[in-house]
Short mmCIF file of C-alpha atoms and ligand atoms in Angstrom, two decimals:
data_model
loop_
_atom_site.label_atom_id
_atom_site.label_comp_id
_atom_site.label_asym_id
_atom_site.label_seq_id
_atom_site.Cartn_x
_atom_site.Cartn_y
_atom_site.Cartn_z
CA MET A 1 -20.54 -18.52 -28.83
CA SER A 2 -20.74 -15.39 -26.69
CA PRO A 3 -17.46 -13.48 -26.24
CA LYS A 4 -15.15 -14.67 -23.47
CA LEU A 5 -15.60 -12.71 -20.26
CA GLN A 6 -12.43 -11.28 -18.80
CA ALA A 7 -11.42 -9.03 -15.92
CA PRO A 8 -11.50 -5.37 -17.04
CA ARG A 9 -8.31 -3.83 -18.45
CA GLY A 10 -5.88 -2.81 -15.75
CA THR A 11 -7.46 -4.98 -13.05
CA LEU A 12 -6.27 -8.28 -11.69
CA ASP A 13 -7.63 -11.39 -10.05
CA VAL A 14 -5.60 -12.19 -6.99
CA GLN A 15 -5.09 -15.94 -6.82
CA PRO A 16 -4.67 -17.74 -3.49
CA GLY A 17 -0.85 -17.71 -3.33
CA ASP A 18 -0.71 -13.96 -3.94
CA ALA A 19 -3.79 -13.31 -1.84
CA ARG A 20 -2.00 -14.91 1.12
CA ARG A 21 1.11 -12.82 0.51
CA ARG A 22 -1.05 -9.69 0.38
CA LEU A 23 -2.80 -10.51 3.64
CA ARG A 24 0.56 -11.08 5.27
CA ILE A 25 1.62 -7.55 4.31
CA VAL A 26 -1.62 -6.14 5.71
CA ARG A 27 -1.01 -8.04 8.96
CA ILE A 28 2.51 -6.63 9.22
CA ALA A 29 1.07 -3.14 8.67
CA GLU A 30 -1.60 -3.72 11.29
CA GLU A 31 0.99 -4.80 13.82
CA LEU A 32 3.53 -2.05 13.09
CA LEU A 33 1.00 0.76 12.89
CA GLY A 34 -1.06 -0.53 15.81
CA ARG A 35 1.98 -0.50 18.07
CA ALA A 36 2.61 3.13 17.15
CA GLY A 37 -0.98 4.08 18.07
CA TYR A 38 -2.58 4.14 14.61
CA GLU A 39 -6.21 3.00 14.65
CA PRO A 40 -7.89 1.18 11.77
CA PHE A 41 -10.32 3.31 9.83
CA GLU A 42 -12.41 2.93 6.69
CA THR A 43 -13.97 5.37 4.26
CA PRO A 44 -16.22 4.64 1.26
CA VAL A 45 -14.77 3.41 -2.01
CA PHE A 46 -16.54 6.26 -3.82
CA GLU A 47 -16.97 9.89 -2.82
CA ASP A 48 -18.39 13.08 -4.27
CA THR A 49 -16.18 14.02 -7.21
CA GLU A 50 -15.76 17.47 -5.71
CA LEU A 51 -13.82 16.09 -2.76
CA PHE A 52 -11.01 14.94 -5.02
CA ALA A 53 -11.21 17.96 -7.31
CA ARG A 54 -10.71 20.20 -4.26
CA GLY A 55 -8.56 17.87 -2.19
CA VAL A 56 -6.14 16.40 -4.72
CA GLY A 57 -6.04 19.52 -6.90
CA GLU A 58 -7.79 20.51 -10.13
CA SER A 59 -4.53 20.75 -12.05
CA THR A 60 -3.11 17.33 -11.12
CA ASP A 61 -2.93 14.42 -13.57
CA ILE A 62 -5.12 12.41 -11.22
CA VAL A 63 -8.01 14.86 -11.39
CA GLN A 64 -7.51 15.89 -15.01
CA LYS A 65 -7.12 12.46 -16.55
CA GLU A 66 -7.27 9.55 -14.20
CA MET A 67 -10.52 9.53 -12.25
CA PHE A 68 -13.25 6.95 -12.70
CA THR A 69 -16.23 9.27 -12.45
CA PHE A 70 -19.90 8.38 -12.84
CA GLU A 71 -23.32 9.79 -12.20
CA ASP A 72 -25.69 8.02 -9.83
CA LYS A 73 -29.42 7.74 -10.50
CA ALA A 74 -30.09 11.07 -8.82
CA GLY A 75 -27.53 12.81 -11.02
CA ARG A 76 -24.87 13.15 -8.30
CA LEU A 77 -21.33 13.12 -9.61
CA LEU A 78 -19.29 10.44 -7.85
CA THR A 79 -15.72 9.18 -8.25
CA LEU A 80 -14.02 5.92 -7.31
CA ARG A 81 -11.35 7.02 -4.84
CA PRO A 82 -7.94 7.59 -6.46
CA GLU A 83 -6.22 8.08 -3.09
CA ALA A 84 -7.03 8.05 0.63
CA THR A 85 -5.91 11.30 2.22
CA ALA A 86 -8.68 13.59 0.98
CA ALA A 87 -11.37 11.18 2.20
CA ILE A 88 -9.75 10.80 5.62
CA CYS A 89 -9.61 14.58 5.97
CA ARG A 90 -13.26 14.77 4.93
CA ALA A 91 -14.14 12.20 7.59
CA TYR A 92 -12.03 14.04 10.19
CA VAL A 93 -14.12 17.16 9.62
CA GLU A 94 -17.45 15.35 9.25
CA HIS A 95 -17.04 13.51 12.57
CA GLY A 96 -15.60 16.46 14.49
CA MET A 97 -12.38 14.57 15.20
CA HIS A 98 -10.62 17.84 15.97
CA LYS A 99 -12.40 17.62 19.35
CA LEU A 100 -10.59 14.37 20.18
CA ALA A 101 -7.14 14.26 21.76
CA GLN A 102 -4.63 15.16 19.03
CA PRO A 103 -2.95 13.82 17.01
CA VAL A 104 -5.57 11.52 15.55
CA LYS A 105 -3.68 8.59 14.01
CA LEU A 106 -5.45 6.39 11.48
CA TRP A 107 -4.59 3.69 8.98
CA THR A 108 -6.55 1.94 6.30
CA TRP A 109 -6.12 -0.38 3.32
CA GLY A 110 -8.17 -1.27 0.32
CA PRO A 111 -8.73 -0.74 -3.40
CA PHE A 112 -7.98 2.55 -5.19
CA PHE A 113 -8.69 3.46 -8.80
CA ARG A 114 -6.83 5.50 -11.40
CA HIS A 115 -7.48 5.45 -15.12
CA GLU A 116 -3.81 5.09 -16.12
CA ALA A 117 -2.23 3.21 -19.03
CA PRO A 118 -1.66 -0.26 -17.55
CA GLN A 119 1.91 -1.57 -17.50
CA ALA A 120 4.09 -3.69 -15.21
CA GLY A 121 3.37 -2.45 -11.67
CA ARG A 122 0.70 0.00 -12.80
CA PHE A 123 -2.96 -0.94 -12.62
CA ARG A 124 -6.33 0.77 -12.82
CA GLN A 125 -7.44 -0.88 -9.61
CA PHE A 126 -4.64 -1.25 -7.08
CA THR A 127 -4.39 -1.72 -3.34
CA GLN A 128 -2.88 0.71 -0.91
CA ILE A 129 -2.01 0.69 2.74
CA ASP A 130 -2.37 4.20 4.02
CA ALA A 131 -1.39 5.86 7.32
CA GLU A 132 -2.24 9.39 8.42
CA ALA A 133 -1.65 11.53 11.53
CA LEU A 134 -3.82 14.63 11.86
CA GLY A 135 -3.91 17.49 14.33
CA SER A 136 -0.24 18.12 15.05
CA ASP A 137 2.71 19.44 13.08
CA ASP A 138 5.25 17.83 15.38
CA PRO A 139 8.23 16.71 13.25
CA SER A 140 8.35 13.45 15.18
CA LEU A 141 5.15 12.44 13.37
CA ASP A 142 6.86 12.90 9.99
CA ALA A 143 9.85 10.87 11.17
CA GLU A 144 7.68 8.21 12.83
CA LEU A 145 5.64 7.67 9.68
CA ILE A 146 8.72 7.50 7.46
CA LEU A 147 10.32 4.94 9.79
CA LEU A 148 7.13 2.89 9.89
CA LEU A 149 6.99 2.72 6.10
CA ALA A 150 10.68 1.79 5.96
CA GLU A 151 10.01 -1.03 8.40
CA LEU A 152 6.95 -2.22 6.52
CA ILE A 153 8.94 -2.43 3.26
CA GLU A 154 11.77 -4.22 5.02
CA ARG A 155 9.57 -6.75 6.81
CA ALA A 156 7.55 -7.38 3.65
CA GLY A 157 10.83 -8.49 2.03
CA ALA A 158 10.74 -5.63 -0.48
CA GLY A 159 13.99 -3.97 0.64
CA PRO A 160 16.43 -2.48 -0.07
CA ALA A 161 14.59 0.69 -0.96
CA ARG A 162 16.00 4.11 -1.68
CA LEU A 163 14.42 6.89 0.38
CA ARG A 164 14.21 10.32 -1.23
CA LEU A 165 13.33 13.14 1.11
CA SER A 166 12.66 16.82 0.72
CA SER A 167 10.68 19.75 2.05
CA LEU A 168 8.36 21.87 -0.06
CA GLY A 169 7.88 24.62 2.52
CA THR A 170 4.63 26.52 2.07
CA PRO A 171 2.70 26.92 -1.19
CA GLU A 172 3.83 30.58 -1.22
CA THR A 173 7.51 29.64 -0.94
CA ARG A 174 6.97 27.09 -3.66
CA ALA A 175 5.24 29.51 -6.05
CA ALA A 176 8.00 32.10 -5.57
CA TYR A 177 10.59 29.40 -6.14
CA LEU A 178 8.98 28.19 -9.38
CA ASP A 179 9.05 31.78 -10.64
CA ALA A 180 12.76 32.03 -9.81
CA LEU A 181 13.40 28.71 -11.54
CA ARG A 182 11.52 29.85 -14.66
CA SER A 183 13.56 33.06 -14.73
CA HIS A 184 16.77 31.05 -14.46
CA LEU A 185 15.70 28.77 -17.33
CA ARG A 186 14.62 31.75 -19.44
CA ALA A 187 17.94 33.46 -18.83
CA HIS A 188 19.66 30.38 -20.30
CA GLU A 189 16.99 29.53 -22.85
CA ASN A 190 19.47 29.00 -25.68
CA ARG A 191 21.36 26.29 -23.74
CA VAL A 192 18.44 24.08 -22.60
CA SER A 193 16.64 21.43 -24.66
CA ARG A 194 13.59 22.29 -26.73
CA GLU A 195 11.48 20.03 -24.54
CA VAL A 196 12.40 21.93 -21.40
CA ARG A 197 11.81 25.26 -23.18
CA GLU A 198 8.35 24.16 -24.25
CA ARG A 199 7.35 22.95 -20.77
CA LEU A 200 8.87 25.89 -18.96
CA ASP A 201 5.56 27.43 -17.96
CA GLN A 202 3.75 24.27 -16.90
CA ASN A 203 6.51 22.31 -15.30
CA PRO A 204 9.96 23.87 -14.94
CA LEU A 205 10.94 21.17 -12.41
CA ARG A 206 11.13 18.66 -15.25
CA ALA A 207 14.41 20.26 -16.24
CA PHE A 208 16.10 18.62 -13.22
CA ASP A 209 15.49 15.16 -14.75
CA ALA A 210 16.78 16.04 -18.24
CA ASP A 211 19.39 13.87 -20.00
CA HIS A 212 20.34 16.76 -22.28
CA PRO A 213 23.93 17.91 -21.42
CA GLY A 214 23.20 21.60 -21.99
CA THR A 215 20.17 21.46 -19.70
CA GLN A 216 22.14 19.57 -17.10
CA ALA A 217 24.83 22.25 -17.11
CA VAL A 218 22.21 24.97 -16.68
CA MET A 219 20.60 23.02 -13.83
CA THR A 220 23.80 22.78 -11.78
CA GLU A 221 23.49 26.53 -11.17
CA ALA A 222 19.69 26.52 -10.81
CA PRO A 223 18.11 27.76 -7.59
CA ARG A 224 17.03 24.99 -5.18
CA LEU A 225 13.79 25.07 -3.25
CA LEU A 226 15.48 23.76 -0.11
CA ASP A 227 17.73 26.85 0.01
CA ARG A 228 14.68 29.09 0.02
CA LEU A 229 12.59 27.67 2.84
CA GLU A 230 11.20 30.01 5.49
CA PRO A 231 13.14 29.69 8.77
CA ASP A 232 10.45 27.70 10.61
CA ASP A 233 9.97 25.32 7.65
CA ALA A 234 13.74 24.83 7.47
CA ALA A 235 13.85 24.15 11.22
CA HIS A 236 11.00 21.65 10.89
CA PHE A 237 12.90 19.82 8.14
CA ALA A 238 16.09 19.81 10.21
CA ASP A 239 14.17 18.23 13.10
CA VAL A 240 12.73 15.51 10.85
CA ARG A 241 16.19 14.75 9.50
CA ALA A 242 17.76 14.68 12.96
CA LEU A 243 15.21 12.07 14.10
CA LEU A 244 15.83 9.92 11.02
CA ASP A 245 19.60 10.24 11.50
CA ALA A 246 19.29 9.21 15.13
CA ALA A 247 17.23 6.20 14.04
CA GLY A 248 19.95 5.26 11.54
CA LEU A 249 17.72 5.44 8.48
CA ALA A 250 19.60 6.35 5.31
CA TYR A 251 18.00 8.84 2.90
CA GLU A 252 18.91 11.16 0.06
CA VAL A 253 17.86 14.77 0.30
CA ASP A 254 16.49 15.44 -3.16
CA SER A 255 15.24 18.95 -3.70
CA THR A 256 13.77 17.94 -7.07
CA LEU A 257 11.33 15.49 -5.49
CA VAL A 258 7.82 16.34 -6.61
CA ARG A 259 4.72 14.32 -5.97
CA GLY A 260 1.64 14.05 -8.14
CA LEU A 261 -0.74 15.65 -5.65
CA ASP A 262 -1.16 19.34 -4.92
CA TYR A 263 -1.75 19.33 -1.22
CA TYR A 264 1.74 18.80 0.15
CA THR A 265 3.52 21.30 2.40
CA ARG A 266 6.86 20.84 4.18
CA THR A 267 8.02 17.18 4.28
CA VAL A 268 7.68 14.97 1.18
CA PHE A 269 9.24 11.55 0.70
CA GLU A 270 9.20 8.53 -1.53
CA PHE A 271 10.60 5.00 -1.25
CA GLU A 272 11.81 3.45 -4.46
CA SER A 273 12.71 -0.17 -4.91
CA GLU A 274 16.10 -0.98 -6.31
CA ARG A 275 14.54 -4.09 -7.84
CA LEU A 276 11.72 -2.60 -9.89
CA GLY A 277 11.85 -0.99 -13.32
CA ALA A 278 9.97 2.09 -14.48
CA GLN A 279 7.27 1.92 -11.80
CA ALA A 280 9.66 1.75 -8.87
CA ALA A 281 7.78 3.77 -6.24
CA LEU A 282 6.75 1.50 -3.39
CA GLY A 283 5.16 4.23 -1.34
CA GLY A 284 5.39 7.86 -0.49
CA GLY A 285 3.72 10.73 1.20
CA GLY A 286 4.23 13.91 3.07
CA ARG A 287 2.76 16.68 5.15
CA TYR A 288 -0.42 18.50 4.16
CA ASP A 289 -0.92 21.28 6.70
CA ARG A 290 -3.60 23.15 4.75
CA LEU A 291 -5.75 20.37 3.34
CA VAL A 292 -8.30 20.01 6.15
CA GLU A 293 -8.94 23.73 6.08
CA GLU A 294 -9.29 23.68 2.29
CA LEU A 295 -11.97 21.03 2.71
CA GLY A 296 -13.92 23.27 5.05
CA GLY A 297 -12.56 22.17 8.43
CA PRO A 298 -10.60 23.99 11.11
CA ALA A 299 -6.90 24.68 10.45
CA THR A 300 -5.40 21.24 11.07
CA PRO A 301 -1.94 20.02 10.13
CA GLY A 302 -1.52 16.46 8.89
CA VAL A 303 1.04 14.03 7.54
CA GLY A 304 0.73 10.60 5.96
CA TRP A 305 1.74 8.07 3.34
CA ALA A 306 0.38 5.47 1.00
CA ALA A 307 2.12 2.31 -0.16
CA GLY A 308 1.09 0.06 -3.02
CA ILE A 309 0.66 -3.57 -2.06
CA GLU A 310 1.09 -4.81 -5.65
CA ARG A 311 4.40 -2.97 -5.97
CA ILE A 312 5.63 -4.23 -2.61
CA LEU A 313 4.83 -7.78 -3.73
CA LEU A 314 6.56 -7.32 -7.07
CA ALA A 315 9.69 -6.21 -5.24
CA SER A 316 9.42 -8.86 -2.54
CA ASP A 317 11.00 -12.27 -2.48
CA ALA A 318 9.36 -13.39 0.76
CA GLU A 319 7.37 -16.60 0.52
CA PRO A 320 4.50 -17.01 2.95
CA GLU A 321 5.18 -19.65 5.57
CA ASP A 322 3.50 -22.92 4.85
CA GLU A 323 1.03 -23.84 7.52
CA ALA A 324 0.97 -27.46 8.66
CA ARG A 325 -2.06 -29.18 7.18
CA VAL A 326 -4.04 -32.27 8.18
CA PHE A 327 -6.42 -34.28 6.01
CA VAL A 328 -9.39 -36.18 7.40
CA ALA A 329 -10.27 -39.16 5.20
CA LEU A 330 -13.29 -41.44 5.24
CA ALA A 331 -12.62 -45.16 5.22
CA LYS A 332 -16.34 -45.76 4.58
CA PRO A 333 -19.23 -43.47 3.66
CA ASP A 334 -21.11 -43.79 6.98
CA ALA A 335 -18.10 -42.30 8.84
CA LYS A 336 -18.99 -38.85 7.49
CA GLY A 337 -20.50 -37.52 10.73
CA ARG A 338 -17.55 -38.60 12.88
CA ALA A 339 -15.02 -37.36 10.34
CA PHE A 340 -16.80 -34.00 10.20
CA ARG A 341 -16.62 -33.76 14.03
CA MET A 342 -12.94 -34.74 13.94
CA ALA A 343 -12.16 -31.95 11.47
CA ARG A 344 -14.02 -29.44 13.65
CA SER A 345 -12.09 -30.51 16.76
CA LEU A 346 -8.78 -30.19 14.91
CA ARG A 347 -9.74 -26.71 13.72
CA ALA A 348 -10.82 -25.74 17.23
CA GLN A 349 -7.28 -26.65 18.32
CA GLY A 350 -5.91 -24.22 15.77
CA ILE A 351 -4.95 -26.86 13.23
CA ARG A 352 -5.69 -26.42 9.53
CA ALA A 353 -7.81 -29.50 8.74
CA GLU A 354 -9.47 -30.37 5.46
CA ILE A 355 -11.98 -33.15 5.05
CA GLU A 356 -12.86 -35.29 2.06
CA GLN A 357 -15.70 -33.47 0.26
CA ALA A 358 -15.55 -34.78 -3.30
CA GLY A 359 -16.52 -38.45 -3.02
CA ARG A 360 -13.03 -39.92 -3.66
CA SER A 361 -12.06 -43.51 -2.94
CA LEU A 362 -9.75 -44.01 0.07
CA LYS A 363 -6.81 -44.31 -2.33
CA GLY A 364 -7.90 -41.09 -4.05
CA GLN A 365 -8.21 -39.40 -0.66
CA LEU A 366 -4.65 -40.31 0.32
CA LYS A 367 -3.46 -38.96 -3.00
CA GLN A 368 -5.36 -35.75 -2.30
CA ALA A 369 -3.77 -35.54 1.17
CA ASP A 370 -0.38 -35.83 -0.52
CA ARG A 371 -1.26 -33.23 -3.10
CA ILE A 372 -2.14 -30.61 -0.49
CA GLY A 373 1.03 -31.43 1.43
CA ALA A 374 -0.75 -32.77 4.52
CA ARG A 375 1.65 -33.76 7.32
CA ALA A 376 -0.86 -36.25 8.72
CA THR A 377 -4.06 -37.94 7.60
CA VAL A 378 -6.71 -39.07 10.05
CA ILE A 379 -8.64 -41.98 8.55
CA VAL A 380 -12.07 -42.42 10.09
CA GLY A 381 -13.90 -45.73 9.60
CA ASP A 382 -14.66 -48.55 12.04
CA THR A 383 -11.44 -47.47 13.71
CA ILE A 384 -9.53 -44.15 13.70
CA ASP A 385 -6.09 -44.39 12.17
CA VAL A 386 -3.44 -41.70 11.91
CA ARG A 387 -1.05 -41.82 8.98
CA ASP A 388 2.32 -40.09 8.96
CA MET A 389 2.40 -38.74 5.42
CA ASP A 390 6.20 -38.47 5.37
CA SER A 391 7.04 -42.05 6.37
CA GLY A 392 3.76 -43.66 5.30
CA GLU A 393 3.50 -45.31 8.73
CA GLN A 394 -0.11 -45.76 9.80
CA ARG A 395 -1.25 -46.52 13.36
CA GLU A 396 -4.64 -47.16 14.91
CA ALA A 397 -5.58 -44.72 17.68
CA ASP A 398 -7.63 -45.56 20.71
CA GLY A 399 -10.38 -43.00 20.10
CA ALA A 400 -10.56 -39.40 18.90
CA ASP A 401 -8.47 -37.96 21.76
CA GLU A 402 -5.55 -40.23 21.10
CA ALA A 403 -5.79 -39.50 17.35
CA MET A 404 -5.62 -35.80 18.15
CA ALA A 405 -2.57 -36.31 20.39
CA ARG A 406 -0.84 -38.31 17.64
CA VAL A 407 -1.59 -35.57 15.09
CA ARG A 408 -0.08 -32.97 17.43
CA GLU A 409 3.02 -35.11 17.81
CA LEU A 410 3.39 -35.35 14.02
CA LEU A 411 2.92 -31.61 13.53
CA GLY A 412 5.68 -31.12 16.12
P1 AMP B 1 0.78 8.00 -4.77
O1 AMP B 1 -0.37 8.42 -3.94
O2 AMP B 1 0.60 8.25 -6.22
O3 AMP B 1 2.11 8.41 -4.25
O4 AMP B 1 0.77 6.43 -4.65
C1 AMP B 1 1.26 5.77 -3.51
C2 AMP B 1 1.71 4.37 -3.90
O5 AMP B 1 0.61 3.64 -4.46
C3 AMP B 1 2.76 4.34 -4.99
O6 AMP B 1 4.04 4.49 -4.46
C4 AMP B 1 2.55 2.99 -5.60
O7 AMP B 1 3.18 1.99 -4.81
C5 AMP B 1 1.06 2.80 -5.48
N1 AMP B 1 0.37 3.15 -6.75
C6 AMP B 1 -0.04 4.36 -7.18
N2 AMP B 1 -0.64 4.29 -8.37
C7 AMP B 1 -0.63 2.98 -8.72
C8 AMP B 1 -1.10 2.23 -9.86
N3 AMP B 1 -1.74 2.82 -10.85
N4 AMP B 1 -0.88 0.89 -9.86
C9 AMP B 1 -0.25 0.28 -8.85
N5 AMP B 1 0.21 0.92 -7.76
C10 AMP B 1 0.03 2.25 -7.69
#
C-alpha cells in the first residue's frame, strides 16, 4: 500500500463548521473596516525574496529562519509571504498610490507562511486579516486602527483581550536607547542571570522578561525607551493615547513591548487574549514611517496591523448562527424537474434549500431532512406537500406558490 497522504506539517484543513466561523470573522472585518474607509486590496501570495529581506529586516527571525523560499524555473528567488505590510508598501510604490488622495487605506486577508515549529495556535500556513493606512502620520490613524482591531476581536467573540501599547520613537532613538540599556546591564553584570549576560549584545530587551530576582532588581532601575523619545515622537504618542482614552479603550503602556519585525517606528501595539496559552497574541501592529522609502518609494508614513484568524477562533466562543434550511424531496422519480425548479425558486427567495441528490427512498429523504435540521420539507410528486419538520404535520399545497408561502410561514 502506498503511504497515507496527509496535509503538510503545520497546515490545517478547515472543515465546514470552522470555515463558516472564519468567513463570519472576515465579514465582520469587511464591515468594520469598510465603514472606516478601508478598501479591499490583494497582493500575490509569493513575492521576490528581496522584498521581505529588505522590508521585514535581514536580522529578524522571520527572514533568518522562517521563510518558505524557492527558486522558479528561471532561477528567480521567491518567497511565500510571511506578512502583508511589505507587499502592500511595494504595491503602493509600484502603482504610484502616493499620487492619490492621502491617506490610502487598505485591508486584505488570506494565507501567510512561516516555517515555525508548529504548536497550539502556531501554524506554518495561517490566515491573517490585515489593515494598513499609508500617506499620513496623523495620530488619529493609529488610534482608529487600534480601535478597529479591538472591535473586531470583541465582535468575533474573542474578548476580553489585553492591549499593550508603546512607542519606539525613531530607529536612532532606539539604537541610542539599546546602547544605554547595554551599559546599564554591563554596570550590574554580576547581579543579572547568566542568560541575560550572554544575550546582552544581541537582545538586551530580553532582560525585562526575566524571572531571575537579581535581574528583576536591576531592571527596576533600567532606562526606559519611553522616557527617551524625541519631543515630537512623545507628542505623537500622547495624541494617540488621548484618542484611545476618549474612546474608553483600556490599555497598558508597556515600554518593553517589542515586535518581531524591524520596520516599526513610533506606535506599536499588541492584543493578547486572556484565554489563550503560550501563543496568546491575537493581533498587533504599529507605525512604519520609513518602510516605503526603504523599499524605493517616496518618504511615506504608514501604520497598520495584522490579526490571526486561527488565534481569534481559538479564543472565541461565538457559534455561527444556524440558517433556516428547507429540504425538497421527491415523492416519485419523474418529479425531479419540478423539484429542481422548486429548489431554485426557494433559493431565489433567499432561502437555503437542498434537494434530494442521492437516490434515497422517500423515507430516507425525510430522515435526511431531519439530519440536516430542515425546518420544512417540500415533497414534490403528483401533488406538492409541505411538511412541518417540528410537528410532523404535512399539508397539501395548491401549487408551487402556495407551497412557497407555507414554507415562509414555517420559517417565520
Ligand atoms: P505578527 O505579524 O507576527 O505580529 O502576526 C500578527 C498575528 O498573526 C499574530 O498576532 C497572530 O495572531 C498571527 N500569527 C502570526 N504567526 C502565526 C503563526 N505561525 N500561526 C498562527 N498565527 C500566527
